[in-house]
């Protein structure tokens, strides 16, 4: 379980940091220190358009049909043959949260490149890392 700490900034805005109960690592992310394994709520705290670029494709229409479905079980029930086994995802550095796709499944804040994509998917391609029928 994560312990959430709200810290008021001098500007009057809030920064959400999330540290694991056993002590979470934090990384620099656009001038703030954040947990790279934070929850969707941690990401959306800033990525709502006020502090950082909004992720409207998730916040406005967070469904299985959106380009970035989060909080969906992996693999979808009855479609297991169209998706790679969880062990293969883990080998690529893709993290599932409680067996579901989340922000940190595709984004790793320790990767300084634009988009902060999971680095080990560069050879495979991020989408085909999970979807075997997209090759």
Short mmCIF file of N, CA, C and O in Angstrom, two decimals:
data_model
loop_
_atom_site.label_atom_id
_atom_site.label_comp_id
_atom_site.label_asym_id
_atom_site.label_seq_id
_atom_site.Cartn_x
_atom_site.Cartn_y
_atom_site.Cartn_z
N UNK A 1 0.85 -1.17 0.00
CA UNK A 1 0.00 0.00 0.00
C UNK A 1 0.89 1.23 0.00
O UNK A 1 1.90 1.27 0.65
N UNK A 2 0.50 2.23 -0.72
CA UNK A 2 1.32 3.42 -0.83
C UNK A 2 0.84 4.48 0.15
O UNK A 2 -0.33 4.56 0.46
N UNK A 3 1.78 5.28 0.59
CA UNK A 3 1.47 6.40 1.48
C UNK A 3 1.54 7.64 0.61
O UNK A 3 2.54 7.92 -0.03
N UNK A 4 0.46 8.41 0.56
CA UNK A 4 0.42 9.59 -0.29
C UNK A 4 0.70 10.83 0.55
O UNK A 4 0.12 11.02 1.61
N UNK A 5 1.58 11.64 0.05
CA UNK A 5 1.98 12.84 0.74
C UNK A 5 1.75 14.04 -0.18
O UNK A 5 2.23 14.06 -1.29
N UNK A 6 0.98 15.02 0.29
CA UNK A 6 0.77 16.23 -0.48
C UNK A 6 1.71 17.31 0.05
O UNK A 6 1.80 17.52 1.25
N UNK A 7 2.40 17.95 -0.85
CA UNK A 7 3.35 18.97 -0.46
C UNK A 7 2.96 20.26 -1.17
O UNK A 7 2.85 20.30 -2.38
N UNK A 8 2.75 21.32 -0.42
CA UNK A 8 2.42 22.61 -1.02
C UNK A 8 3.69 23.24 -1.57
O UNK A 8 4.70 23.31 -0.90
N UNK A 9 3.61 23.71 -2.80
CA UNK A 9 4.73 24.40 -3.41
C UNK A 9 4.63 25.89 -3.12
O UNK A 9 3.57 26.40 -2.78
N UNK A 10 5.70 26.59 -3.32
CA UNK A 10 5.70 28.04 -3.08
C UNK A 10 4.72 28.74 -4.00
O UNK A 10 4.20 29.79 -3.67
N UNK A 11 4.43 28.16 -5.17
CA UNK A 11 3.51 28.78 -6.11
C UNK A 11 2.07 28.63 -5.68
O UNK A 11 1.18 29.21 -6.27
N UNK A 12 1.81 27.83 -4.66
CA UNK A 12 0.44 27.61 -4.21
C UNK A 12 -0.18 26.37 -4.81
O UNK A 12 -1.25 25.94 -4.41
N UNK A 13 0.46 25.78 -5.80
CA UNK A 13 -0.07 24.54 -6.37
C UNK A 13 0.38 23.37 -5.51
O UNK A 13 1.16 23.53 -4.58
N UNK A 14 -0.12 22.21 -5.79
CA UNK A 14 0.22 21.03 -5.01
C UNK A 14 0.98 20.04 -5.85
O UNK A 14 0.75 19.91 -7.05
N UNK A 15 1.85 19.33 -5.22
CA UNK A 15 2.60 18.26 -5.85
C UNK A 15 2.24 16.98 -5.12
O UNK A 15 2.29 16.92 -3.90
N UNK A 16 1.89 15.97 -5.87
CA UNK A 16 1.56 14.69 -5.27
C UNK A 16 2.76 13.77 -5.42
O UNK A 16 3.23 13.54 -6.51
N UNK A 17 3.24 13.28 -4.31
CA UNK A 17 4.30 12.28 -4.37
C UNK A 17 3.79 11.04 -3.68
O UNK A 17 2.98 11.11 -2.76
N UNK A 18 4.23 9.93 -4.14
CA UNK A 18 3.77 8.66 -3.59
C UNK A 18 4.99 7.82 -3.28
O UNK A 18 5.79 7.56 -4.16
N UNK A 19 5.13 7.44 -2.04
CA UNK A 19 6.27 6.62 -1.65
C UNK A 19 5.75 5.30 -1.13
O UNK A 19 4.82 5.26 -0.34
N UNK A 20 6.36 4.23 -1.60
CA UNK A 20 5.96 2.92 -1.12
C UNK A 20 6.22 2.82 0.37
O UNK A 20 7.11 3.47 0.89
N UNK A 21 5.44 2.02 1.04
CA UNK A 21 5.55 1.89 2.50
C UNK A 21 6.97 1.51 2.92
O UNK A 21 7.43 1.91 3.98
N UNK A 22 7.67 0.75 2.09
CA UNK A 22 9.03 0.35 2.44
C UNK A 22 10.07 1.34 1.96
O UNK A 22 11.25 1.08 2.03
N UNK A 23 9.62 2.49 1.46
CA UNK A 23 10.56 3.52 1.00
C UNK A 23 10.67 3.49 -0.50
O UNK A 23 11.38 2.68 -1.06
N UNK A 24 9.97 4.38 -1.17
CA UNK A 24 9.99 4.42 -2.63
C UNK A 24 11.11 5.31 -3.14
O UNK A 24 11.46 6.31 -2.53
N UNK A 25 11.67 4.91 -4.27
CA UNK A 25 12.68 5.74 -4.90
C UNK A 25 11.98 6.89 -5.61
O UNK A 25 10.85 6.75 -6.05
N UNK A 26 12.62 8.01 -5.68
CA UNK A 26 12.06 9.14 -6.40
C UNK A 26 13.04 9.55 -7.47
O UNK A 26 14.24 9.38 -7.33
N UNK A 27 12.50 10.06 -8.59
CA UNK A 27 13.32 10.53 -9.69
C UNK A 27 12.90 11.95 -10.05
O UNK A 27 11.77 12.35 -9.81
N UNK A 28 13.84 12.68 -10.64
CA UNK A 28 13.52 14.02 -11.12
C UNK A 28 12.62 13.90 -12.33
O UNK A 28 12.88 13.10 -13.24
N UNK A 29 11.54 14.65 -12.34
CA UNK A 29 10.59 14.63 -13.46
C UNK A 29 10.08 16.05 -13.66
O UNK A 29 9.25 16.53 -12.89
N UNK A 30 10.65 16.72 -14.68
CA UNK A 30 10.26 18.09 -15.02
C UNK A 30 10.30 19.02 -13.81
O UNK A 30 9.36 19.75 -13.53
N UNK A 31 11.39 18.95 -13.08
CA UNK A 31 11.61 19.86 -11.97
C UNK A 31 11.02 19.42 -10.64
O UNK A 31 11.15 20.12 -9.64
N UNK A 32 10.39 18.29 -10.59
CA UNK A 32 9.82 17.77 -9.35
C UNK A 32 10.42 16.40 -9.06
O UNK A 32 10.97 15.76 -9.94
N UNK A 33 10.29 15.93 -7.85
CA UNK A 33 10.71 14.59 -7.47
C UNK A 33 9.46 13.74 -7.34
O UNK A 33 8.56 14.08 -6.57
N UNK A 34 9.37 12.67 -8.13
CA UNK A 34 8.19 11.82 -8.12
C UNK A 34 8.60 10.35 -8.06
O UNK A 34 9.72 9.99 -8.39
N UNK A 35 7.67 9.52 -7.64
CA UNK A 35 7.89 8.08 -7.61
C UNK A 35 7.62 7.55 -9.02
O UNK A 35 6.52 7.71 -9.54
N UNK A 36 8.60 6.90 -9.67
CA UNK A 36 8.41 6.40 -11.03
C UNK A 36 7.42 5.23 -11.10
O UNK A 36 7.04 4.83 -12.19
N UNK A 37 7.00 4.72 -9.98
CA UNK A 37 6.03 3.63 -9.94
C UNK A 37 4.72 4.11 -9.30
O UNK A 37 3.97 3.33 -8.73
N UNK A 38 4.43 5.39 -9.44
CA UNK A 38 3.21 5.95 -8.87
C UNK A 38 1.96 5.44 -9.58
O UNK A 38 2.02 4.83 -10.64
N UNK A 39 0.83 5.72 -8.98
CA UNK A 39 -0.46 5.27 -9.52
C UNK A 39 -0.95 6.21 -10.61
O UNK A 39 -0.41 7.29 -10.82
N UNK A 40 -2.03 5.82 -11.28
CA UNK A 40 -2.65 6.66 -12.28
C UNK A 40 -3.05 8.00 -11.66
O UNK A 40 -2.87 9.06 -12.27
N UNK A 41 -3.56 7.98 -10.44
CA UNK A 41 -3.94 9.22 -9.77
C UNK A 41 -2.74 10.13 -9.57
O UNK A 41 -2.85 11.35 -9.70
N UNK A 42 -1.58 9.55 -9.24
CA UNK A 42 -0.37 10.34 -9.10
C UNK A 42 -0.04 11.05 -10.41
O UNK A 42 0.29 12.23 -10.42
N UNK A 43 -0.13 10.33 -11.52
CA UNK A 43 0.17 10.92 -12.83
C UNK A 43 -0.84 12.02 -13.18
O UNK A 43 -0.47 13.10 -13.63
N UNK A 44 -2.12 11.72 -12.97
CA UNK A 44 -3.17 12.66 -13.35
C UNK A 44 -3.22 13.89 -12.45
O UNK A 44 -3.82 14.90 -12.82
N UNK A 45 -2.58 13.82 -11.30
CA UNK A 45 -2.57 14.98 -10.43
C UNK A 45 -1.92 16.16 -11.14
O UNK A 45 -2.37 17.30 -11.02
N UNK A 46 -0.87 15.90 -11.90
CA UNK A 46 -0.22 16.96 -12.68
C UNK A 46 -0.69 16.98 -14.13
O UNK A 46 -0.84 18.03 -14.73
N UNK A 47 -0.91 15.82 -14.70
CA UNK A 47 -1.27 15.73 -16.12
C UNK A 47 -2.77 15.93 -16.34
O UNK A 47 -3.43 15.16 -17.04
N UNK A 48 -3.27 17.01 -15.76
CA UNK A 48 -4.68 17.38 -15.93
C UNK A 48 -4.82 18.64 -16.77
O UNK A 48 -5.92 19.15 -16.97
N UNK A 49 -3.70 19.18 -17.27
CA UNK A 49 -3.72 20.36 -18.10
C UNK A 49 -3.40 21.64 -17.36
O UNK A 49 -3.12 22.66 -17.98
N UNK A 50 -3.43 21.61 -16.04
CA UNK A 50 -3.11 22.82 -15.28
C UNK A 50 -1.62 22.92 -15.00
O UNK A 50 -1.04 23.98 -15.12
N UNK A 51 -1.01 21.81 -14.63
CA UNK A 51 0.42 21.81 -14.31
C UNK A 51 1.22 21.23 -15.48
O UNK A 51 2.24 21.76 -15.86
N UNK A 52 0.75 20.14 -16.03
CA UNK A 52 1.42 19.47 -17.15
C UNK A 52 0.39 19.14 -18.22
O UNK A 52 -0.81 19.21 -17.99
N UNK A 53 0.89 18.76 -19.39
CA UNK A 53 0.02 18.44 -20.52
C UNK A 53 -1.07 17.47 -20.10
O UNK A 53 -0.81 16.45 -19.47
N UNK A 54 -2.29 17.80 -20.46
CA UNK A 54 -3.42 16.93 -20.12
C UNK A 54 -3.39 15.66 -20.94
O UNK A 54 -2.95 15.66 -22.09
N UNK A 55 -3.83 14.59 -20.35
CA UNK A 55 -3.95 13.31 -21.05
C UNK A 55 -5.43 13.02 -21.24
O UNK A 55 -5.97 12.06 -20.72
N UNK A 56 -6.07 13.92 -22.01
CA UNK A 56 -7.52 13.85 -22.23
C UNK A 56 -7.98 12.51 -22.80
O UNK A 56 -9.09 12.06 -22.53
N UNK A 57 -7.13 11.88 -23.61
CA UNK A 57 -7.53 10.60 -24.20
C UNK A 57 -7.78 9.56 -23.12
O UNK A 57 -8.45 8.58 -23.35
N UNK A 58 -7.27 9.80 -21.93
CA UNK A 58 -7.53 8.87 -20.83
C UNK A 58 -8.55 9.45 -19.86
O UNK A 58 -9.45 8.75 -19.43
N UNK A 59 -8.40 10.72 -19.52
CA UNK A 59 -9.29 11.28 -18.50
C UNK A 59 -10.69 11.50 -19.02
O UNK A 59 -11.66 11.36 -18.29
N UNK A 60 -10.85 11.84 -20.30
CA UNK A 60 -12.18 12.11 -20.85
C UNK A 60 -12.86 10.83 -21.33
O UNK A 60 -14.06 10.69 -21.25
N UNK A 61 -12.07 9.90 -21.85
CA UNK A 61 -12.64 8.69 -22.42
C UNK A 61 -11.76 7.50 -22.07
O UNK A 61 -11.16 6.91 -22.94
N UNK A 62 -11.67 7.21 -20.82
CA UNK A 62 -10.81 6.11 -20.39
C UNK A 62 -11.58 4.81 -20.54
O UNK A 62 -12.21 4.31 -19.62
N UNK A 63 -11.54 4.29 -21.74
CA UNK A 63 -12.26 3.05 -22.02
C UNK A 63 -11.33 2.08 -22.74
O UNK A 63 -10.25 2.45 -23.18
N UNK A 64 -11.78 0.89 -22.91
CA UNK A 64 -10.98 -0.12 -23.60
C UNK A 64 -10.73 0.28 -25.05
O UNK A 64 -9.80 -0.16 -25.67
N UNK A 65 -11.54 1.17 -25.60
CA UNK A 65 -11.41 1.59 -27.00
C UNK A 65 -10.53 2.81 -27.16
O UNK A 65 -10.23 3.21 -28.26
N UNK A 66 -10.11 3.45 -26.07
CA UNK A 66 -9.24 4.61 -26.19
C UNK A 66 -7.83 4.15 -26.53
O UNK A 66 -7.49 2.98 -26.40
N UNK A 67 -7.00 5.10 -26.95
CA UNK A 67 -5.65 4.74 -27.36
C UNK A 67 -4.78 4.30 -26.18
O UNK A 67 -3.80 3.61 -26.37
N UNK A 68 -5.14 4.68 -24.99
CA UNK A 68 -4.37 4.32 -23.80
C UNK A 68 -5.30 3.78 -22.72
O UNK A 68 -5.55 4.44 -21.73
N UNK A 69 -5.83 2.58 -22.89
CA UNK A 69 -6.71 2.06 -21.85
C UNK A 69 -5.93 1.74 -20.58
O UNK A 69 -4.91 1.07 -20.64
N UNK A 70 -6.38 2.27 -19.49
CA UNK A 70 -5.74 1.95 -18.21
C UNK A 70 -6.76 1.30 -17.30
O UNK A 70 -7.96 1.40 -17.51
N UNK A 71 -6.21 0.61 -16.32
CA UNK A 71 -7.03 -0.12 -15.36
C UNK A 71 -7.87 -1.21 -16.01
O UNK A 71 -8.97 -1.49 -15.58
N UNK A 72 -7.33 -1.78 -17.07
CA UNK A 72 -8.00 -2.89 -17.74
C UNK A 72 -7.20 -4.15 -17.48
O UNK A 72 -5.97 -4.14 -17.55
N UNK A 73 -7.87 -5.26 -17.18
CA UNK A 73 -7.15 -6.51 -16.92
C UNK A 73 -6.31 -6.92 -18.12
O UNK A 73 -6.71 -6.72 -19.27
N UNK A 74 -5.16 -7.49 -17.84
CA UNK A 74 -4.28 -8.00 -18.89
C UNK A 74 -4.00 -9.47 -18.64
O UNK A 74 -3.61 -9.84 -17.54
N UNK A 75 -4.20 -10.29 -19.68
CA UNK A 75 -4.86 -10.00 -20.95
C UNK A 75 -6.38 -9.97 -20.77
O UNK A 75 -6.89 -10.53 -19.79
N UNK A 76 -7.09 -9.34 -21.71
CA UNK A 76 -8.55 -9.33 -21.58
C UNK A 76 -9.09 -10.76 -21.61
O UNK A 76 -8.61 -11.60 -22.38
N UNK A 77 -10.07 -11.01 -20.77
CA UNK A 77 -10.65 -12.34 -20.67
C UNK A 77 -11.19 -12.80 -22.04
O UNK A 77 -11.85 -12.05 -22.73
N UNK A 78 -10.82 -14.01 -22.42
CA UNK A 78 -11.26 -14.60 -23.68
C UNK A 78 -10.41 -14.21 -24.87
O UNK A 78 -10.63 -14.69 -25.97
N UNK A 79 -9.42 -13.32 -24.67
CA UNK A 79 -8.56 -12.88 -25.77
C UNK A 79 -7.09 -13.19 -25.49
O UNK A 79 -6.20 -12.59 -26.08
N UNK A 80 -6.85 -14.11 -24.62
CA UNK A 80 -5.49 -14.42 -24.19
C UNK A 80 -4.55 -14.75 -25.34
O UNK A 80 -3.37 -14.40 -25.31
N UNK A 81 -5.05 -15.41 -26.39
CA UNK A 81 -4.18 -15.80 -27.50
C UNK A 81 -3.72 -14.62 -28.33
O UNK A 81 -2.76 -14.73 -29.10
N UNK A 82 -4.33 -13.47 -28.19
CA UNK A 82 -3.94 -12.26 -28.93
C UNK A 82 -2.93 -11.41 -28.17
O UNK A 82 -2.49 -10.38 -28.68
N UNK A 83 -2.56 -11.84 -26.98
CA UNK A 83 -1.66 -11.06 -26.13
C UNK A 83 -0.49 -11.90 -25.67
O UNK A 83 -0.62 -13.10 -25.48
N UNK A 84 0.63 -11.26 -25.47
CA UNK A 84 1.82 -11.96 -24.98
C UNK A 84 1.65 -12.34 -23.51
O UNK A 84 0.97 -11.65 -22.77
N UNK A 85 2.31 -13.41 -23.10
CA UNK A 85 2.26 -13.81 -21.69
C UNK A 85 2.88 -12.72 -20.79
O UNK A 85 3.79 -12.00 -21.20
N UNK A 86 2.38 -12.63 -19.59
CA UNK A 86 2.85 -11.62 -18.63
C UNK A 86 4.36 -11.72 -18.42
O UNK A 86 5.04 -10.69 -18.33
N UNK A 87 4.91 -12.91 -18.38
CA UNK A 87 6.35 -13.08 -18.17
C UNK A 87 7.16 -12.38 -19.27
O UNK A 87 8.22 -11.81 -19.00
N UNK A 88 6.68 -12.40 -20.50
CA UNK A 88 7.37 -11.73 -21.59
C UNK A 88 7.32 -10.21 -21.42
O UNK A 88 8.28 -9.51 -21.71
N UNK A 89 6.20 -9.71 -20.93
CA UNK A 89 6.09 -8.27 -20.67
C UNK A 89 7.07 -7.85 -19.59
O UNK A 89 7.77 -6.85 -19.72
N UNK A 90 7.12 -8.63 -18.53
CA UNK A 90 8.01 -8.32 -17.43
C UNK A 90 9.47 -8.31 -17.89
O UNK A 90 10.25 -7.47 -17.45
N UNK A 91 9.83 -9.21 -18.81
CA UNK A 91 11.19 -9.25 -19.34
C UNK A 91 11.52 -7.97 -20.11
O UNK A 91 12.68 -7.58 -20.19
N UNK A 92 10.51 -7.31 -20.67
CA UNK A 92 10.71 -6.06 -21.40
C UNK A 92 10.65 -4.84 -20.50
O UNK A 92 10.84 -3.71 -20.94
N UNK A 93 10.34 -5.04 -19.22
CA UNK A 93 10.25 -3.93 -18.29
C UNK A 93 8.85 -3.35 -18.18
O UNK A 93 8.65 -2.30 -17.59
N UNK A 94 7.86 -4.02 -18.75
CA UNK A 94 6.48 -3.56 -18.68
C UNK A 94 5.89 -4.03 -17.36
O UNK A 94 5.96 -5.21 -17.02
N UNK A 95 5.32 -3.09 -16.62
CA UNK A 95 4.79 -3.37 -15.29
C UNK A 95 3.26 -3.37 -15.35
O UNK A 95 2.67 -2.43 -15.88
N UNK A 96 2.65 -4.40 -14.82
CA UNK A 96 1.20 -4.43 -14.65
C UNK A 96 0.91 -4.13 -13.19
O UNK A 96 1.64 -4.56 -12.31
N UNK A 97 -0.14 -3.38 -12.94
CA UNK A 97 -0.51 -3.04 -11.58
C UNK A 97 -1.72 -3.86 -11.20
O UNK A 97 -2.78 -3.71 -11.81
N UNK A 98 -1.55 -4.76 -10.26
CA UNK A 98 -2.63 -5.67 -9.86
C UNK A 98 -3.23 -6.39 -11.05
O UNK A 98 -4.44 -6.53 -11.17
N UNK A 99 -2.37 -6.81 -12.00
CA UNK A 99 -2.81 -7.57 -13.17
C UNK A 99 -3.48 -6.73 -14.24
O UNK A 99 -4.13 -7.26 -15.12
N UNK A 100 -3.30 -5.40 -14.18
CA UNK A 100 -3.96 -4.52 -15.15
C UNK A 100 -2.95 -3.54 -15.75
O UNK A 100 -1.93 -3.22 -15.16
N UNK A 101 -3.28 -3.05 -16.95
CA UNK A 101 -2.49 -2.01 -17.61
C UNK A 101 -2.71 -0.70 -16.86
O UNK A 101 -3.83 -0.37 -16.48
N UNK A 102 -1.63 0.04 -16.62
CA UNK A 102 -1.70 1.32 -15.95
C UNK A 102 -0.72 2.26 -16.65
O UNK A 102 -0.01 1.83 -17.56
N UNK A 103 -0.63 3.48 -16.23
CA UNK A 103 0.28 4.45 -16.85
C UNK A 103 1.71 3.91 -16.90
O UNK A 103 2.39 4.02 -17.92
N UNK A 104 2.15 3.32 -15.79
CA UNK A 104 3.53 2.85 -15.71
C UNK A 104 3.77 1.59 -16.52
O UNK A 104 4.91 1.14 -16.63
N UNK A 105 2.73 1.03 -17.12
CA UNK A 105 2.93 -0.12 -18.00
C UNK A 105 3.67 0.32 -19.26
O UNK A 105 4.49 -0.43 -19.80
N UNK A 106 3.40 1.51 -19.74
CA UNK A 106 4.01 2.03 -20.97
C UNK A 106 5.05 3.11 -20.72
O UNK A 106 5.91 3.35 -21.55
N UNK A 107 4.94 3.80 -19.60
CA UNK A 107 5.81 4.94 -19.32
C UNK A 107 6.70 4.66 -18.12
O UNK A 107 6.22 4.26 -17.06
N UNK A 108 7.99 4.92 -18.30
CA UNK A 108 8.98 4.75 -17.24
C UNK A 108 9.69 6.08 -17.06
O UNK A 108 10.46 6.50 -17.94
N UNK A 109 9.43 6.77 -15.97
CA UNK A 109 9.97 8.10 -15.75
C UNK A 109 11.48 8.12 -15.63
O UNK A 109 12.10 9.18 -15.70
N UNK A 110 12.10 6.97 -15.50
CA UNK A 110 13.56 6.93 -15.47
C UNK A 110 14.14 7.06 -16.86
O UNK A 110 15.33 7.29 -17.02
N UNK A 111 13.30 6.92 -17.90
CA UNK A 111 13.73 7.13 -19.28
C UNK A 111 13.58 8.62 -19.60
O UNK A 111 12.46 9.13 -19.63
N UNK A 112 14.69 9.33 -19.83
CA UNK A 112 14.62 10.77 -20.06
C UNK A 112 14.08 11.17 -21.44
O UNK A 112 13.79 12.33 -21.68
N UNK A 113 13.94 10.22 -22.34
CA UNK A 113 13.48 10.54 -23.69
C UNK A 113 12.02 11.00 -23.68
O UNK A 113 11.26 10.67 -22.77
N UNK A 114 11.63 11.75 -24.71
CA UNK A 114 10.26 12.26 -24.82
C UNK A 114 9.26 11.11 -24.72
O UNK A 114 9.43 10.08 -25.35
N UNK A 115 8.24 11.30 -23.94
CA UNK A 115 7.21 10.28 -23.76
C UNK A 115 7.53 9.30 -22.64
O UNK A 115 6.66 8.57 -22.20
N UNK A 116 8.81 9.24 -22.24
CA UNK A 116 9.23 8.36 -21.14
C UNK A 116 8.76 6.92 -21.36
O UNK A 116 8.29 6.26 -20.43
N UNK A 117 8.85 6.43 -22.59
CA UNK A 117 8.37 5.07 -22.86
C UNK A 117 9.28 4.03 -22.22
O UNK A 117 10.46 4.28 -21.98
N UNK A 118 8.72 2.88 -21.95
CA UNK A 118 9.47 1.78 -21.37
C UNK A 118 10.63 1.48 -22.33
O UNK A 118 10.40 1.16 -23.49
N UNK A 119 11.88 1.66 -21.89
CA UNK A 119 13.01 1.60 -22.81
C UNK A 119 13.24 0.27 -23.50
O UNK A 119 13.68 0.25 -24.64
N UNK A 120 12.97 -0.83 -22.84
CA UNK A 120 13.27 -2.12 -23.45
C UNK A 120 12.32 -2.51 -24.58
O UNK A 120 12.43 -3.58 -25.14
N UNK A 121 11.37 -1.64 -24.90
CA UNK A 121 10.44 -1.94 -25.99
C UNK A 121 10.88 -1.31 -27.30
O UNK A 121 10.23 -1.48 -28.32
N UNK A 122 12.01 -0.60 -27.31
CA UNK A 122 12.48 0.06 -28.52
C UNK A 122 12.70 -0.93 -29.66
O UNK A 122 12.38 -0.66 -30.81
N UNK A 123 13.26 -2.09 -29.37
CA UNK A 123 13.52 -3.09 -30.39
C UNK A 123 12.24 -3.75 -30.87
O UNK A 123 12.09 -4.06 -32.04
N UNK A 124 11.30 -3.96 -29.97
CA UNK A 124 10.07 -4.68 -30.27
C UNK A 124 9.00 -3.74 -30.79
O UNK A 124 8.25 -4.09 -31.69
N UNK A 125 8.92 -2.57 -30.26
CA UNK A 125 7.82 -1.64 -30.53
C UNK A 125 6.83 -1.76 -29.40
O UNK A 125 6.46 -2.87 -28.99
N UNK A 126 6.41 -0.63 -28.87
CA UNK A 126 5.59 -0.66 -27.66
C UNK A 126 4.29 -1.41 -27.84
O UNK A 126 3.93 -2.24 -27.03
N UNK A 127 3.57 -1.17 -28.92
CA UNK A 127 2.26 -1.82 -29.10
C UNK A 127 2.40 -3.34 -29.26
O UNK A 127 1.65 -4.10 -28.66
N UNK A 128 3.36 -3.76 -30.07
CA UNK A 128 3.51 -5.21 -30.29
C UNK A 128 4.17 -5.90 -29.12
O UNK A 128 4.26 -7.13 -29.11
N UNK A 129 4.62 -5.15 -28.13
CA UNK A 129 5.13 -5.77 -26.92
C UNK A 129 4.03 -6.56 -26.24
O UNK A 129 4.27 -7.58 -25.60
N UNK A 130 2.79 -6.10 -26.37
CA UNK A 130 1.64 -6.79 -25.76
C UNK A 130 0.77 -7.49 -26.80
O UNK A 130 0.33 -8.61 -26.59
N UNK A 131 0.52 -6.80 -27.91
CA UNK A 131 -0.43 -7.29 -28.92
C UNK A 131 0.27 -8.15 -29.96
O UNK A 131 0.96 -7.61 -30.84
N UNK A 132 0.09 -9.45 -29.92
CA UNK A 132 0.77 -10.32 -30.87
C UNK A 132 0.16 -10.25 -32.27
O UNK A 132 0.82 -10.56 -33.24
N UNK A 133 -1.08 -9.79 -32.39
CA UNK A 133 -1.74 -9.75 -33.69
C UNK A 133 -1.47 -8.46 -34.46
O UNK A 133 -2.03 -8.25 -35.53
N UNK A 134 -0.58 -7.59 -33.98
CA UNK A 134 -0.26 -6.35 -34.68
C UNK A 134 1.01 -6.44 -35.51
O UNK A 134 1.41 -5.46 -36.12
N UNK A 135 1.64 -7.59 -35.55
CA UNK A 135 2.89 -7.72 -36.32
C UNK A 135 2.66 -7.66 -37.78
O UNK A 135 1.75 -8.04 -38.37
#
